[in-house]
Amino acid sequence: MSAILVVGGAGYIGSATSRFLRNKGYEVVVLDNLSKGHREAVPEETVLIEGDLGDRARIVEICKEYSIKTALHFAAFTQVGESVEQPSMYFDNNSFRTKNLLDGLVEAGVDQFIFSSTAAVYGEPHEIPISEDHPKSPTNPYGWSKLFVEEMLESYRVAYGLRSVRLRYFNAAGALDGHGEDHTPEAHLIPLVLQVALGQRNSISIFGTDWETPDGTCIRDYIHIADLAKAHFQAMEWLDSGSQGGFFNLGNGEGHSVKEVIETSREVTGHSIPVVETDRRPGDPARLVASNQKAKEVLGWEPDHPTLKEIVGTAWEWHRTHPNGYRSP
Ligand SMILES: NC(=O)c1ccc[n+]([C@@H]2O[C@H](COP(=O)([O-])OP(=O)(O)OC[C@H]3O[C@@H](n4cnc5c(N)ncnc54)[C@H](O)[C@@H]3O)[C@@H](O)[C@H]2O)c1
């Protein structure tokens, strides 16, 4: 029986997707160097191979040993600010090592690939909601490192027949069956807010309250990781049906402000969650909201957990029961 290779499957979204696919009865093989991920996050009955995506020979071996038909690629460094300070590290890990991965897959005869791309490929939005045709103009090396891979993938399809789906996630959030967010350092709003409710931080900072939005705070499109996992499954089925692949936004198509996230977190946790209002951060767009029509029409995808209450609720359940992430007893 063929298996699915999940590169970066010990991380937040990769481990949740591995769980989702296991629940659907697929054999899953995780390749992760554990630089950011957690051994405990990999679902039981899933093979974990500790290794680097830049190790082409190893990738060929793994694909042959496990008869890999499709590879899902989540592995990357993901901190925008760090990418500005250390672009070399980001282009190396996210772009060049991914090229090695692609070369290994092509050598092993794997012809189906699903890539974790990002809304950061669009840069400052010219229109809301952002559709897939929006110009691509990343404002940081992280976004560029992902856009390069998107471009590589199109060339690899034409030249080598590697068919791929590039999924541009907006703000991934929530938890799925014991798989939640455990990043060090944590940069995402929902886990940071919930750390205040856990008593691990005194307050949450709001960067700017004078944006051109109804309550003056930035608006983002939060998408539940269970819905991201489902989209990978549907993208895989689409490739299995012989499709040449393509690219899709994954968001709810609805934005929520920083203040709304904090208010929902207060309701969910019962904690007052003190805030500190500070200046705007350079480079933050006021609004990032996806058009998700294409994924709905082509993949038949529909978010099952679109409400902020459900997203924050599942995240809170995870953080409450895992106050120290995967290191929690
Ligand atoms: N979290 C979000 O909101 C979000 C939004 C848009 C896109 N994405 C993309 O989704 C993907 C997953 O994000 P995440 O939040 O789960 O990140 P994560 O850091 O939790 O997981 C990434 C995993 O990749 C592994 N990894 C990194 N470099 C590796 C290498 N060279 N070889 C092998 N393994 C390696 C890490 O150990 C980690 O387990 C990333 O590609 C990210 O760019 C995430």
Coordinates of C-alpha atoms and ligand atoms in Angstrom, one line a residue:
M1 CA 0.0 0.0 0.0
S2 CA 1.3 3.4 -0.9
A3 CA 1.8 6.0 1.9
I4 CA 1.7 9.8 2.1
L5 CA 4.9 11.7 3.0
V6 CA 4.3 14.6 5.3
V7 CA 7.3 16.8 5.5
G8 CA 7.2 19.0 8.6
G9 CA 4.6 16.6 10.2
A10 CA 5.8 17.2 13.7
G11 CA 4.8 20.9 13.5
Y12 CA 1.5 22.6 14.2
I13 CA -0.5 22.2 10.9
G14 CA 1.5 19.2 9.6
S15 CA 0.8 17.1 12.7
A16 CA -2.9 18.0 12.7
T17 CA -3.1 17.1 9.0
S18 CA -1.3 13.8 9.6
R19 CA -3.9 13.1 12.3
F20 CA -6.7 13.9 9.9
L21 CA -5.3 11.6 7.2
R22 CA -4.7 8.8 9.7
N23 CA -8.4 9.1 10.7
K24 CA -9.3 8.7 7.0
G25 CA -7.3 5.5 7.0
Y26 CA -4.2 6.6 5.1
E27 CA -0.6 5.4 5.9
V28 CA 1.4 8.5 6.8
V29 CA 5.2 8.8 7.0
V30 CA 6.5 12.0 8.7
L31 CA 9.9 13.5 7.8
D32 CA 10.9 16.2 10.2
N33 CA 14.2 17.4 11.6
L34 CA 12.5 18.5 14.9
S35 CA 14.1 21.9 14.7
K36 CA 10.8 23.5 15.5
G37 CA 8.4 20.5 15.9
H38 CA 7.7 18.0 18.6
R39 CA 8.1 14.3 18.5
E40 CA 4.9 14.0 20.7
A41 CA 2.9 15.8 18.1
V42 CA 3.3 13.0 15.5
P43 CA 0.2 10.8 15.7
E44 CA 0.7 7.3 17.1
E45 CA 1.0 4.6 14.4
T46 CA 2.7 7.1 12.2
V47 CA 6.3 6.5 11.1
L48 CA 8.5 9.5 12.2
I49 CA 11.8 9.8 10.3
E50 CA 14.1 12.4 11.8
G51 CA 15.8 14.0 8.9
D52 CA 16.2 17.2 6.9
L53 CA 14.2 18.1 3.7
G54 CA 17.5 19.1 2.2
D55 CA 18.8 15.5 2.2
R56 CA 18.0 14.5 -1.3
A57 CA 19.4 10.9 -1.1
R58 CA 17.4 10.2 2.0
I59 CA 14.2 11.5 0.4
V60 CA 14.7 9.2 -2.6
E61 CA 15.2 6.2 -0.2
I62 CA 12.2 7.1 1.9
C63 CA 9.9 7.4 -1.2
K64 CA 11.0 4.1 -2.5
E65 CA 10.8 2.3 0.9
Y66 CA 7.3 3.5 1.6
S67 CA 6.0 3.7 -2.0
I68 CA 5.2 7.4 -1.6
K69 CA 2.5 8.6 -4.0
T70 CA 1.9 12.1 -2.7
A71 CA 4.1 14.4 -0.6
L72 CA 2.7 17.2 1.6
H73 CA 5.2 19.9 2.4
F74 CA 4.7 21.9 5.7
A75 CA 8.4 22.3 6.7
A76 CA 9.6 25.9 6.8
F77 CA 10.7 28.6 9.1
T78 CA 7.7 30.9 9.6
Q79 CA 8.6 34.0 11.6
V80 CA 8.2 37.1 9.4
G81 CA 10.4 39.4 11.7
E82 CA 13.2 36.8 11.9
S83 CA 13.1 36.5 8.1
V84 CA 13.9 40.2 7.8
E85 CA 16.8 39.9 10.2
Q86 CA 18.1 36.6 8.8
P87 CA 17.1 36.2 5.2
S88 CA 19.8 33.8 4.4
M89 CA 18.4 31.3 6.9
Y90 CA 14.9 31.6 5.3
F91 CA 15.9 31.3 1.7
D92 CA 18.1 28.4 2.6
N93 CA 15.5 26.4 4.6
N94 CA 12.3 27.4 2.8
S95 CA 13.5 27.7 -0.8
F96 CA 16.8 25.9 -1.5
R97 CA 16.1 22.9 0.7
T98 CA 12.7 22.6 -0.8
K99 CA 14.4 22.4 -4.2
N100 CA 16.4 19.4 -2.9
L101 CA 13.1 17.9 -1.7
L102 CA 11.5 18.4 -5.1
D103 CA 14.5 16.9 -6.9
G104 CA 14.4 13.8 -4.6
L105 CA 10.7 13.4 -5.3
V106 CA 11.2 13.7 -9.0
E107 CA 14.1 11.2 -8.9
A108 CA 11.9 8.7 -7.0
G109 CA 9.0 9.1 -9.4
V110 CA 6.6 10.9 -7.0
D111 CA 4.4 13.1 -9.1
Q112 CA 1.9 14.6 -6.6
F113 CA 2.8 17.5 -4.2
I114 CA 0.9 19.8 -1.9
F115 CA 2.6 22.9 -0.7
S116 CA 1.9 25.1 2.4
S117 CA 2.1 28.6 0.9
T118 CA 0.9 31.7 2.6
A119 CA -1.1 34.9 2.2
A120 CA 2.3 36.7 2.6
V121 CA 2.9 36.1 -1.1
Y122 CA 0.4 38.9 -1.9
G123 CA 2.1 41.6 0.2
E124 CA 0.1 44.8 0.8
P125 CA -3.4 44.2 -0.5
H126 CA -4.9 46.3 -3.2
E127 CA -8.4 44.9 -2.8
I128 CA -10.3 43.0 -0.1
P129 CA -11.2 40.1 -0.3
I130 CA -7.9 39.0 -1.8
S131 CA -8.4 36.6 -4.7
E132 CA -5.8 34.3 -6.2
D133 CA -5.3 36.7 -9.1
H134 CA -4.2 39.5 -6.9
P135 CA -0.6 40.7 -7.7
K136 CA 2.1 38.9 -5.8
S137 CA 4.5 41.3 -4.1
P138 CA 5.7 40.0 -0.8
T139 CA 6.9 42.6 1.7
N140 CA 9.4 40.3 3.6
P141 CA 11.9 37.5 2.8
Y142 CA 9.5 34.9 4.3
G143 CA 6.9 35.7 1.7
W144 CA 9.5 35.7 -1.1
S145 CA 10.9 32.3 0.1
K146 CA 7.4 30.8 -0.4
L147 CA 6.7 32.6 -3.7
F148 CA 9.9 31.2 -5.1
V149 CA 8.7 27.7 -4.3
E150 CA 5.4 28.4 -6.0
E151 CA 7.3 29.4 -9.1
M152 CA 9.6 26.4 -9.0
L153 CA 6.6 24.2 -8.8
E154 CA 5.1 25.4 -12.0
S155 CA 8.4 24.9 -13.8
Y156 CA 8.7 21.4 -12.3
R157 CA 5.2 20.5 -13.5
V158 CA 6.0 21.6 -17.1
A159 CA 9.5 20.0 -17.2
Y160 CA 9.2 16.9 -14.9
G161 CA 5.4 16.3 -14.6
L162 CA 5.3 17.0 -10.8
R163 CA 1.7 18.1 -10.3
S164 CA 1.1 20.3 -7.3
V165 CA -1.4 22.2 -5.3
R166 CA -0.2 25.4 -3.6
L167 CA -2.4 26.3 -0.7
R168 CA -2.1 29.9 0.5
Y169 CA -3.2 29.8 4.1
F170 CA -4.3 32.9 5.9
N171 CA -4.1 32.9 9.7
A172 CA -4.1 29.2 10.9
A173 CA -5.6 28.8 14.3
G174 CA -7.5 26.4 16.6
A175 CA -6.7 22.8 17.7
L176 CA -7.6 19.4 16.4
D177 CA -7.7 16.2 18.4
G178 CA -4.8 17.0 20.7
H179 CA -2.8 18.9 18.1
G180 CA -2.4 22.6 19.1
E181 CA 0.0 25.5 18.7
D182 CA 3.3 25.2 20.5
H183 CA 5.8 27.6 18.8
T184 CA 8.9 29.0 20.4
P185 CA 8.8 32.0 20.3
E186 CA 5.1 32.3 19.8
A187 CA 4.1 35.1 17.5
H188 CA 0.5 34.4 16.7
L189 CA -2.3 36.4 18.3
I190 CA -4.7 33.7 19.6
P191 CA -2.1 31.7 21.6
L192 CA -0.6 34.9 22.9
V193 CA -4.0 36.1 24.2
L194 CA -4.7 32.7 25.7
Q195 CA -1.3 32.8 27.5
V196 CA -2.7 35.8 29.3
A197 CA -5.7 33.8 30.4
L198 CA -3.4 31.1 31.6
G199 CA -1.5 33.6 33.8
Q200 CA 1.7 33.2 31.7
R201 CA 1.7 36.8 30.5
N202 CA 0.3 39.9 32.2
S203 CA -1.3 41.5 29.2
I204 CA -1.7 41.4 25.4
S205 CA -0.3 44.3 23.3
I206 CA -2.5 45.8 20.6
F207 CA -0.4 47.4 17.9
G208 CA -2.4 50.4 16.8
T209 CA -6.0 51.4 17.4
D210 CA -6.2 54.0 14.7
W211 CA -6.4 51.7 11.6
E212 CA -9.1 52.3 9.1
T213 CA -11.3 49.5 10.4
P214 CA -14.5 49.6 12.4
D215 CA -12.9 49.3 15.8
G216 CA -9.5 50.7 14.8
T217 CA -7.6 47.4 15.1
C218 CA -6.1 45.2 12.4
I219 CA -8.4 42.6 10.8
R220 CA -7.2 39.1 9.9
D221 CA -8.8 36.0 8.4
Y222 CA -8.6 33.1 10.9
I223 CA -8.9 29.6 9.6
H224 CA -9.3 26.5 11.7
I225 CA -6.5 23.9 11.2
A226 CA -9.2 21.2 10.9
D227 CA -10.4 23.0 7.8
L228 CA -6.8 23.3 6.5
A229 CA -6.4 19.6 7.0
K230 CA -9.6 18.9 5.1
A231 CA -8.4 21.1 2.2
H232 CA -5.2 19.0 2.0
F233 CA -7.2 15.8 1.8
Q234 CA -9.5 17.3 -1.0
A235 CA -6.5 18.7 -2.9
M236 CA -4.9 15.2 -2.7
E237 CA -8.1 13.6 -4.1
W238 CA -8.1 16.2 -6.8
L239 CA -4.6 15.3 -7.8
D240 CA -5.5 11.6 -7.6
S241 CA -8.2 12.3 -10.2
G242 CA -5.5 13.4 -12.7
S243 CA -5.7 17.1 -12.3
Q244 CA -2.7 19.2 -13.3
G245 CA -2.9 21.1 -10.0
G246 CA -3.2 24.8 -9.1
F247 CA -3.2 27.3 -6.3
F248 CA -5.9 28.3 -3.8
N249 CA -6.5 30.6 -0.9
L250 CA -7.5 29.0 2.3
G251 CA -9.4 31.4 4.6
N252 CA -12.9 31.8 5.9
G253 CA -13.5 34.8 3.7
E254 CA -14.4 36.8 6.8
G255 CA -12.1 38.9 8.9
H256 CA -11.9 39.5 12.7
S257 CA -10.2 42.4 14.4
V258 CA -7.7 42.1 17.2
K259 CA -10.3 43.5 19.6
E260 CA -12.8 40.9 18.5
V261 CA -10.3 38.1 19.1
I262 CA -9.6 39.4 22.6
E263 CA -13.4 39.8 23.4
T264 CA -14.1 36.3 22.2
S265 CA -11.2 35.0 24.2
R266 CA -12.7 36.8 27.3
E267 CA -16.0 35.0 26.7
V268 CA -14.4 31.6 26.2
T269 CA -12.0 31.7 29.1
G270 CA -13.8 33.9 31.6
H271 CA -10.6 35.9 32.1
S272 CA -10.5 39.7 31.9
I273 CA -7.4 39.6 29.6
P274 CA -5.9 43.1 30.2
V275 CA -4.6 44.9 27.1
V276 CA -1.8 47.4 26.5
E277 CA -2.4 49.7 23.5
T278 CA 0.9 50.6 21.7
D279 CA 1.9 52.1 18.3
R280 CA 1.4 50.5 15.0
R281 CA 4.1 48.0 13.8
P282 CA 5.7 48.9 10.5
G283 CA 4.6 46.6 7.7
D284 CA 1.3 45.5 9.2
P285 CA -1.6 45.8 6.6
A286 CA -4.9 47.0 8.1
R287 CA -6.9 44.1 6.7
L288 CA -6.1 40.6 5.2
V289 CA -9.1 38.7 4.2
A290 CA -9.3 35.9 1.7
S291 CA -11.6 35.2 -1.2
N292 CA -12.2 31.4 -0.8
Q293 CA -14.5 31.0 -3.8
K294 CA -11.9 29.1 -5.9
A295 CA -11.3 26.4 -3.3
K296 CA -15.0 26.0 -2.9
E297 CA -15.7 25.8 -6.6
V298 CA -12.8 23.6 -7.7
L299 CA -12.0 21.5 -4.6
G300 CA -15.5 21.4 -3.2
W301 CA -14.0 22.7 0.1
E302 CA -16.2 24.3 2.7
P303 CA -15.0 25.4 6.1
D304 CA -16.7 23.3 8.9
H305 CA -15.4 25.5 11.8
P306 CA -15.8 29.1 10.6
T307 CA -16.8 30.8 13.8
L308 CA -14.2 32.7 15.9
K309 CA -15.8 31.1 19.0
E310 CA -15.1 27.6 17.7
I311 CA -11.6 28.5 16.7
V312 CA -10.7 30.2 20.0
G313 CA -12.7 27.5 21.9
T314 CA -10.7 24.6 20.5
A315 CA -7.4 26.6 21.0
W316 CA -8.4 27.3 24.6
E317 CA -9.1 23.6 25.2
W318 CA -5.6 22.8 23.9
H319 CA -3.8 25.5 25.9
R320 CA -5.8 24.8 29.1
T321 CA -4.9 21.1 29.0
H322 CA -1.3 21.7 27.6
P323 CA -0.2 24.9 29.5
N324 CA 3.4 24.0 28.5
G325 CA 2.6 22.7 25.1
Y326 CA 3.7 19.2 24.3
R327 CA 6.0 19.3 27.3
S328 CA 2.9 19.3 29.5
P329 CA 2.3 16.2 31.6
Ligands
LIG1 N1 0.8 28.9 11.1 C1 0.2 29.8 10.2 O1 -0.6 30.6 10.5 C2 0.6 29.7 8.7 C3 0.1 30.6 7.8 C4 0.5 30.5 6.5 C5 1.4 29.5 6.0 N2 1.9 28.7 7.0 C6 2.8 27.6 6.5 O2 2.4 26.4 7.0 C7 3.5 25.5 7.2 C8 3.3 24.9 8.6 O3 3.3 26.0 9.6 P1 3.3 25.7 11.1 O4 2.7 26.8 11.9 O5 2.7 24.3 11.3 O6 4.9 25.6 11.4 P2 5.7 24.7 12.5 O7 7.0 25.5 12.8 O8 4.8 24.4 13.6 O9 6.0 23.4 11.7 C9 7.1 23.3 10.7 C10 7.7 22.0 10.9 O10 8.8 21.9 9.9 C11 9.9 21.3 10.5 N3 11.1 21.7 9.7 C12 11.5 23.0 9.5 N4 12.6 23.0 8.7 C13 12.8 21.7 8.4 C14 13.8 21.0 7.6 N5 14.8 21.7 7.0 N6 13.8 19.7 7.5 C15 12.8 19.0 8.1 N7 11.8 19.5 8.9 C16 11.9 20.9 9.0 C17 9.9 21.8 11.9 O11 10.7 21.1 12.8 C18 8.4 21.8 12.3 O12 8.0 20.6 12.8 C19 4.8 26.4 7.0 O13 5.3 26.1 5.8 C20 4.2 27.8 7.1 O14 5.0 28.7 6.3 C21 1.6 28.7 8.3

